Short mmCIF file of C-alpha atoms in Angstrom, two decimals:
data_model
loop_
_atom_site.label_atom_id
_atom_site.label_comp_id
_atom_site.label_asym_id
_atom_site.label_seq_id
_atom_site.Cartn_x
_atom_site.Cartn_y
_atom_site.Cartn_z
CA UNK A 1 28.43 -28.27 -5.69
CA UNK A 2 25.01 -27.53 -4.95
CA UNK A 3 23.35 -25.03 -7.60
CA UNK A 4 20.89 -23.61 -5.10
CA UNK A 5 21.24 -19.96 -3.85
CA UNK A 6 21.43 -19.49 0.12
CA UNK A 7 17.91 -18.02 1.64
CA UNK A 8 19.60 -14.84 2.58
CA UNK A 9 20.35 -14.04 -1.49
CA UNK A 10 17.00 -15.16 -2.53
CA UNK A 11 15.27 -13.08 -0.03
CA UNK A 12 17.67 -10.29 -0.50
CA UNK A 13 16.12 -10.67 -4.25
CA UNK A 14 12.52 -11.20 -3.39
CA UNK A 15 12.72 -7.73 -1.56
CA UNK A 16 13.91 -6.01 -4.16
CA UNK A 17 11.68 -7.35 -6.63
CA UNK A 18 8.92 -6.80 -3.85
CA UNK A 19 9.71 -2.90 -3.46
CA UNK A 20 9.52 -2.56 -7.37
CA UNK A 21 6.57 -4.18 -7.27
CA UNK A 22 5.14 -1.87 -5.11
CA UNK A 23 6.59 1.10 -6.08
CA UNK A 24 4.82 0.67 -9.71
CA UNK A 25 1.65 -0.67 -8.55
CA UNK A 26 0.74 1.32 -5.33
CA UNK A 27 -1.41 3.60 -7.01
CA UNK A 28 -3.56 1.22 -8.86
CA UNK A 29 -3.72 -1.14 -6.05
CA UNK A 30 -5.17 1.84 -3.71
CA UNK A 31 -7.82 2.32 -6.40
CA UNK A 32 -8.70 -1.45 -6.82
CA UNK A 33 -9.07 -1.69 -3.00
CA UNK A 34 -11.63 1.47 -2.89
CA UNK A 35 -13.41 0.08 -5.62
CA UNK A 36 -14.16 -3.24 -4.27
CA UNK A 37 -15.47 -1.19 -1.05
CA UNK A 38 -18.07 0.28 -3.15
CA UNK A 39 -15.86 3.87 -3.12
CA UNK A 40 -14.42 6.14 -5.45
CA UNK A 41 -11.54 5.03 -6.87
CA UNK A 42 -9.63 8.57 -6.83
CA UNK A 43 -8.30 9.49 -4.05
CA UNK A 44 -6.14 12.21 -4.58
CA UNK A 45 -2.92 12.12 -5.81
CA UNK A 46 -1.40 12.06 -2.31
CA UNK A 47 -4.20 9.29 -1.39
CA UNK A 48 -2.59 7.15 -3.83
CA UNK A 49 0.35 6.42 -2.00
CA UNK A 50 -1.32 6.21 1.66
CA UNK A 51 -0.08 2.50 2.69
CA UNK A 52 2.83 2.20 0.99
CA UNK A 53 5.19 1.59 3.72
CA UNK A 54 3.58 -1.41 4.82
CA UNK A 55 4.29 -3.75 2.30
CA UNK A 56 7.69 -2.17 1.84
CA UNK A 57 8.13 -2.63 5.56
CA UNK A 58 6.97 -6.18 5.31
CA UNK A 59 9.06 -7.35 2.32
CA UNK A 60 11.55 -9.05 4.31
CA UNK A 61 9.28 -11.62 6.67
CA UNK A 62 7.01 -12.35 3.70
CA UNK A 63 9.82 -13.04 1.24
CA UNK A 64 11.67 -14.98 3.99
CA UNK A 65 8.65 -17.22 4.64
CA UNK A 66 8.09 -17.79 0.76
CA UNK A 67 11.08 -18.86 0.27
CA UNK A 68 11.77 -21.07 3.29
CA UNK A 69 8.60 -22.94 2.36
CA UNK A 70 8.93 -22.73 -1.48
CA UNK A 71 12.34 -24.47 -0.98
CA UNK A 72 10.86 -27.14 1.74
CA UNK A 73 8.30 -27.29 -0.82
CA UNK A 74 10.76 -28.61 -3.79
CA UNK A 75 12.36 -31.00 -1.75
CA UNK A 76 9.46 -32.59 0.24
CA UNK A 77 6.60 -32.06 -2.13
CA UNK A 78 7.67 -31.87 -5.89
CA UNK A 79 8.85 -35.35 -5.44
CA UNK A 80 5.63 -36.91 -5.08
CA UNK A 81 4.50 -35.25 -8.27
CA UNK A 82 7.56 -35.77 -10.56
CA UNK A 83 10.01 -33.21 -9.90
CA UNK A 84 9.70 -29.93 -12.74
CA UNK A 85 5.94 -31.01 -13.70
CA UNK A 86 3.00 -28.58 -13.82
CA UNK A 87 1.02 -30.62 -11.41
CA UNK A 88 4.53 -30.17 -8.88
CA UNK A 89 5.22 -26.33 -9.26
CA UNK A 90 1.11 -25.74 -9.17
CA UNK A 91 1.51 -28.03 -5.24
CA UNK A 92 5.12 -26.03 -4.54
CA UNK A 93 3.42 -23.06 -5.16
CA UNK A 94 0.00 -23.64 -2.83
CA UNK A 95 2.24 -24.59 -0.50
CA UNK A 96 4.31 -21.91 -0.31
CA UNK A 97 1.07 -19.54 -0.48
CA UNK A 98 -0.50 -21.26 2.38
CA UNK A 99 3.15 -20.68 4.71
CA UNK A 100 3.60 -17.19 3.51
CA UNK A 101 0.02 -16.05 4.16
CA UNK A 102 0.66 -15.83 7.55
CA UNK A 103 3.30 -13.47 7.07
CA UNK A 104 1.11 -11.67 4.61
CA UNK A 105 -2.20 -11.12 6.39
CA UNK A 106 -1.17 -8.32 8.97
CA UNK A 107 0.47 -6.32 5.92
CA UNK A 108 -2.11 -6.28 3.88
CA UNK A 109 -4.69 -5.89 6.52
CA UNK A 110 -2.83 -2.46 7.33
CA UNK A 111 -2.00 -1.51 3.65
CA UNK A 112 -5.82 -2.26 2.95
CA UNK A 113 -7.38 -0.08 6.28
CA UNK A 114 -4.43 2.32 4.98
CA UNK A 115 -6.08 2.62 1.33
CA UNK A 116 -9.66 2.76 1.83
CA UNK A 117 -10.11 4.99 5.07
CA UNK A 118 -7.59 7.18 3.81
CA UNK A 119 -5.26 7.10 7.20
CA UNK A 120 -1.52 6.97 7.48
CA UNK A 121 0.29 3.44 7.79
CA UNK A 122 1.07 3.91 11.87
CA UNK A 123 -2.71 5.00 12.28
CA UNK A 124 -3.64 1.66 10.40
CA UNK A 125 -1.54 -0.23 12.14
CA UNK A 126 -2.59 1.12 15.90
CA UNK A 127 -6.28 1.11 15.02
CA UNK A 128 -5.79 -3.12 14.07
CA UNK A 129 -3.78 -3.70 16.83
CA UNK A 130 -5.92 -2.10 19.53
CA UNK A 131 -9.11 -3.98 17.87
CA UNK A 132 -6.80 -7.47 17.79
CA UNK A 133 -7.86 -7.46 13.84
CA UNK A 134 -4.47 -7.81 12.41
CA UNK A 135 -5.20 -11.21 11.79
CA UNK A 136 -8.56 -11.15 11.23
CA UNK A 137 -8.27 -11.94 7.51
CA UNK A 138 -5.91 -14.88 8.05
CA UNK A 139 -8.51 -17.26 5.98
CA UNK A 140 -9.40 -15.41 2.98
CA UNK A 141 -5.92 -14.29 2.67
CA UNK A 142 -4.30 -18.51 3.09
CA UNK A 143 -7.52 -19.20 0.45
CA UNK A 144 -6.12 -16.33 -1.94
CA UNK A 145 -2.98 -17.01 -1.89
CA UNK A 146 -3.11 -20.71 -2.25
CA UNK A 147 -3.75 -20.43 -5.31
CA UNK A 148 -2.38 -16.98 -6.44
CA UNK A 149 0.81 -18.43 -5.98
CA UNK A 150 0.42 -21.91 -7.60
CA UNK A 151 -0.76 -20.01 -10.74
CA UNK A 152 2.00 -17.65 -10.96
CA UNK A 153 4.75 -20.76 -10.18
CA UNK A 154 3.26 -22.97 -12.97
CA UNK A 155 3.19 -19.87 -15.17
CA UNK A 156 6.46 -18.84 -14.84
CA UNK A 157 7.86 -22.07 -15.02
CA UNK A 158 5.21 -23.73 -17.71
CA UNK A 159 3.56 -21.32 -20.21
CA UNK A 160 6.28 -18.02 -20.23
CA UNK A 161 9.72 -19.43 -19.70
CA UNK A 162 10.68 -21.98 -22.43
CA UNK A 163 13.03 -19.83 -23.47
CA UNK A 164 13.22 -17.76 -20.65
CA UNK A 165 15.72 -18.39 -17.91
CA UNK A 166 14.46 -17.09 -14.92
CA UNK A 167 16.94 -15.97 -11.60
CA UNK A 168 18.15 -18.92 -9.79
CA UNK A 169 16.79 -17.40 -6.53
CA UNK A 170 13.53 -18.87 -8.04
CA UNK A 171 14.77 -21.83 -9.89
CA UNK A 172 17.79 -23.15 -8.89
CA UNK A 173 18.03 -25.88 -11.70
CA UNK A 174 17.46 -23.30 -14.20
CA UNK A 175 20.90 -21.83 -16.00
CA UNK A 176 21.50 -18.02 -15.67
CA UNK A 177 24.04 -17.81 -18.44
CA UNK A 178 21.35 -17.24 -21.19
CA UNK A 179 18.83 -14.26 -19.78
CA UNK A 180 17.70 -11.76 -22.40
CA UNK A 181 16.97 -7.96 -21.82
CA UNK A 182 13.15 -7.79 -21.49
CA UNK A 183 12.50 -11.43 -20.50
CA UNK A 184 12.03 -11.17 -17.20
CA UNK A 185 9.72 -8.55 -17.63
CA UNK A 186 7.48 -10.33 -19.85
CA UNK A 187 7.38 -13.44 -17.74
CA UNK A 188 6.85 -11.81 -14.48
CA UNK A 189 4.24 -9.40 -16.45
CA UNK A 190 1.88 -12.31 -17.94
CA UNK A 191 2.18 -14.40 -14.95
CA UNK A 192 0.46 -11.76 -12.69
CA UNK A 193 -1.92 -10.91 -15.29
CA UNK A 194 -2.59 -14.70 -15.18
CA UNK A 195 -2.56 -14.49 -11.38
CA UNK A 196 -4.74 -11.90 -10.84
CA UNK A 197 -7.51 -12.33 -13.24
CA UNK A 198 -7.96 -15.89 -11.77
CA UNK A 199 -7.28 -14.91 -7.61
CA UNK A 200 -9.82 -11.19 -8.03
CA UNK A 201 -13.02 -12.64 -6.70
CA UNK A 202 -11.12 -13.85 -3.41
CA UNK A 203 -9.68 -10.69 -3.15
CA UNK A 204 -12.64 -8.82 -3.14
CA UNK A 205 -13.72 -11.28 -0.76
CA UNK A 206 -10.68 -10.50 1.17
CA UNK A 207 -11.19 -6.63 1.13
CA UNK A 208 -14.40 -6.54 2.27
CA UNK A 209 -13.51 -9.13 5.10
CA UNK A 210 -10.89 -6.94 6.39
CA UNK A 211 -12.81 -3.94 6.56
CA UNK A 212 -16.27 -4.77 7.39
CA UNK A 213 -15.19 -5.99 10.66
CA UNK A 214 -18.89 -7.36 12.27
CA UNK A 215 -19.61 -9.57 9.44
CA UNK A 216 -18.78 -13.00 8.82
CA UNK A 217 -16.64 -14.28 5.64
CA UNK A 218 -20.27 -16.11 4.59
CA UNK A 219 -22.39 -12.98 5.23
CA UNK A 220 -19.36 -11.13 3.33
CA UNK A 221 -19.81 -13.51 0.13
CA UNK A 222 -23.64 -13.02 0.34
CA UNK A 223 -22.84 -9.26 0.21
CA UNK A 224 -20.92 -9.35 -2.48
CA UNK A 225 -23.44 -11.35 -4.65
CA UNK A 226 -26.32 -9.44 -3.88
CA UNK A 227 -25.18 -6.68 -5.08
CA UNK A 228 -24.38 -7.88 -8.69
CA UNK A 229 -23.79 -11.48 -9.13
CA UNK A 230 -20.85 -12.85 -10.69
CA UNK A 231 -19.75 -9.80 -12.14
CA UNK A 232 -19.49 -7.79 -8.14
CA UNK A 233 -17.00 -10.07 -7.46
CA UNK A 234 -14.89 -8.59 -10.18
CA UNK A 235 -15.20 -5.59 -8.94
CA UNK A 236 -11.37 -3.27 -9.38
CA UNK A 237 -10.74 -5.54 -12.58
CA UNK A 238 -9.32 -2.36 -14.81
CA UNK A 239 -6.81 -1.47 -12.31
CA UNK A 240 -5.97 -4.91 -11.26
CA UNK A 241 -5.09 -5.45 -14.72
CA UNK A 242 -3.66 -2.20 -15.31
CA UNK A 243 -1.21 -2.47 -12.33
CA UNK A 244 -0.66 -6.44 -12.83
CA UNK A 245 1.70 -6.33 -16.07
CA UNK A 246 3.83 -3.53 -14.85
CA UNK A 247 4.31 -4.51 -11.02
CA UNK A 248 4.98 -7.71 -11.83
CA UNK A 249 7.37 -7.57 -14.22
CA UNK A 250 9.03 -4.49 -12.26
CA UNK A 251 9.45 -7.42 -9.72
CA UNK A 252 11.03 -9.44 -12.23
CA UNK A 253 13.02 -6.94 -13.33
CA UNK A 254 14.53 -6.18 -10.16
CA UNK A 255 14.96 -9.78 -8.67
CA UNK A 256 16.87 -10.51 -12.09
CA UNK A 257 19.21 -6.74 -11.81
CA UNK A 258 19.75 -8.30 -8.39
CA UNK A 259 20.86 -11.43 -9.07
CA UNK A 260 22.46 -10.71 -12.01
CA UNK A 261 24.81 -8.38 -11.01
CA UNK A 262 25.12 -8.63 -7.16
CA UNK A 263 25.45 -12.35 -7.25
CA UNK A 264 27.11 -13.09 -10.35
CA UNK A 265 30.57 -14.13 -8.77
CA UNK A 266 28.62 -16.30 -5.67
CA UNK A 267 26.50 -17.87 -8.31
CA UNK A 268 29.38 -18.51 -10.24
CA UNK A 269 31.41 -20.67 -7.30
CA UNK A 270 27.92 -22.95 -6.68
CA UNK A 271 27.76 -23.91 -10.28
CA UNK A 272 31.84 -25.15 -10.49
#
């Protein structure tokens, strides 16, 4: 029978792993947002956590468009690569960045807005809608996470799981029988420090976009390098570190918890 999970599990997963995620790395992700706009970075305790329930809110249409295309992805694209080489998980993973950016863009637009003027989610949310801006951040967001998410696939898959076995949800070839305690944790961990120290200058790109609403994306990126270089576009490194390792592999954690013990008996059936 076929190994593969149904959607339904692996998005059931890639929420909880999503929620963990954010949960961890809320705070620091609030202060790497500020910081890119040129503001303090502390915002209060309470000001930490202004946002949060839009990516929690958006967990399951993001993870449900990730998937769908990450699976389309395997069958239709991997092939032409060699299925299970780098160069196929690095065009899986584009590919299911470009899909699930759409998804993406209106949650992060109001988790951004959220963050850096300090306003509740629903206030975010009304004050995008009523401009027509939720979308306004659709192409630096598709250009982000293009390759955000080939990175972290080839990653996973390449440098920080030879002799980890990751949940099927992800990798449905991959046996489940053999997970260790922390492994999860350290994959998921180095593959968003991986991530995000190559995807930061697009982000800051991104944040600025979203927020500084009459300028174009060029006049944006001529912003951002007249005011330091190279080195502006980094701007929010510490925290996006800082928050990378945990929330990652608090995702990892949780997608694996998931799996592990509320799909052990399904999983078992498929691989009869």
């Amino acid at each position: 029978m076929s190994r593969e999970a149904p959607l339904w599990q692996a998005v059931v997963c890639g929420c909880a792993g999503g929620t963990g995620a954010t949960l961890v790395g809320h705070p620091l992700e609030t202060m790497k947002a500020r910081v890119q706009m040129g503001l303090p970075s502390w915002p209060g305790l309470r000001g930490l956590y202004v946002g949060l329930a839009a990516p929690i809110l958006g967990n399951v249409p993001f993870w449900a468009c990730y998937f769908a295309s990450y699976r389309a992805a395997q069958r239709h694209v991997a092939p032409y690569f060699g299925d299970d080489t780098a160069a196929a998980q690095l065009a899986v993973g584009a590919v299911a960045g470009a899909a699930s950016a759409v998804a993406l863009t209106p949650i992060d637009a109001v988790k951004v807005t959220a963050q850096v003027d300090q306003v509740s989610t629903a206030a975010a949310f009304r004050r995008l809608r009523e401009r027509r801006e939720l979308f306004r951040a659709l192409l630096p967001t598709v250009v982000r996470m293009i390759p955000s998410t080939a990175v972290r696939s080839f990653c996973v898959r390449h440098l920080f799981s030879r002799d980890i076995n990751l949940p099927q949800v992800f990798f449905y070839a991959h046996d489940a029988a053999s997970r260790r305690g922390w492994s999860p944790f350290l994959a998921g961990g180095l593959a968003g420090v991986a991530e995000w120290a190559f995807i930061l200058p697009v982000d800051t790109v991104k944040t600025r976009f979203t927020m500084l609403r009459h300028a174009s994306l060029a006049a944006v990126v001529r912003g951002v390098w007249r005011e330091g270089g190279v080195p502006a576009f980094y701007r929010g490194l510490g925290p996006t570190l800082a928050r990378s390792f945990p929330a990652n592999g608090a995702a990892f954690v949780c997608i694996d918890g998931i799996d592990r013990y509320c799909f052990r008996d399904a999983r078992e059936v498929r691989l009869r």
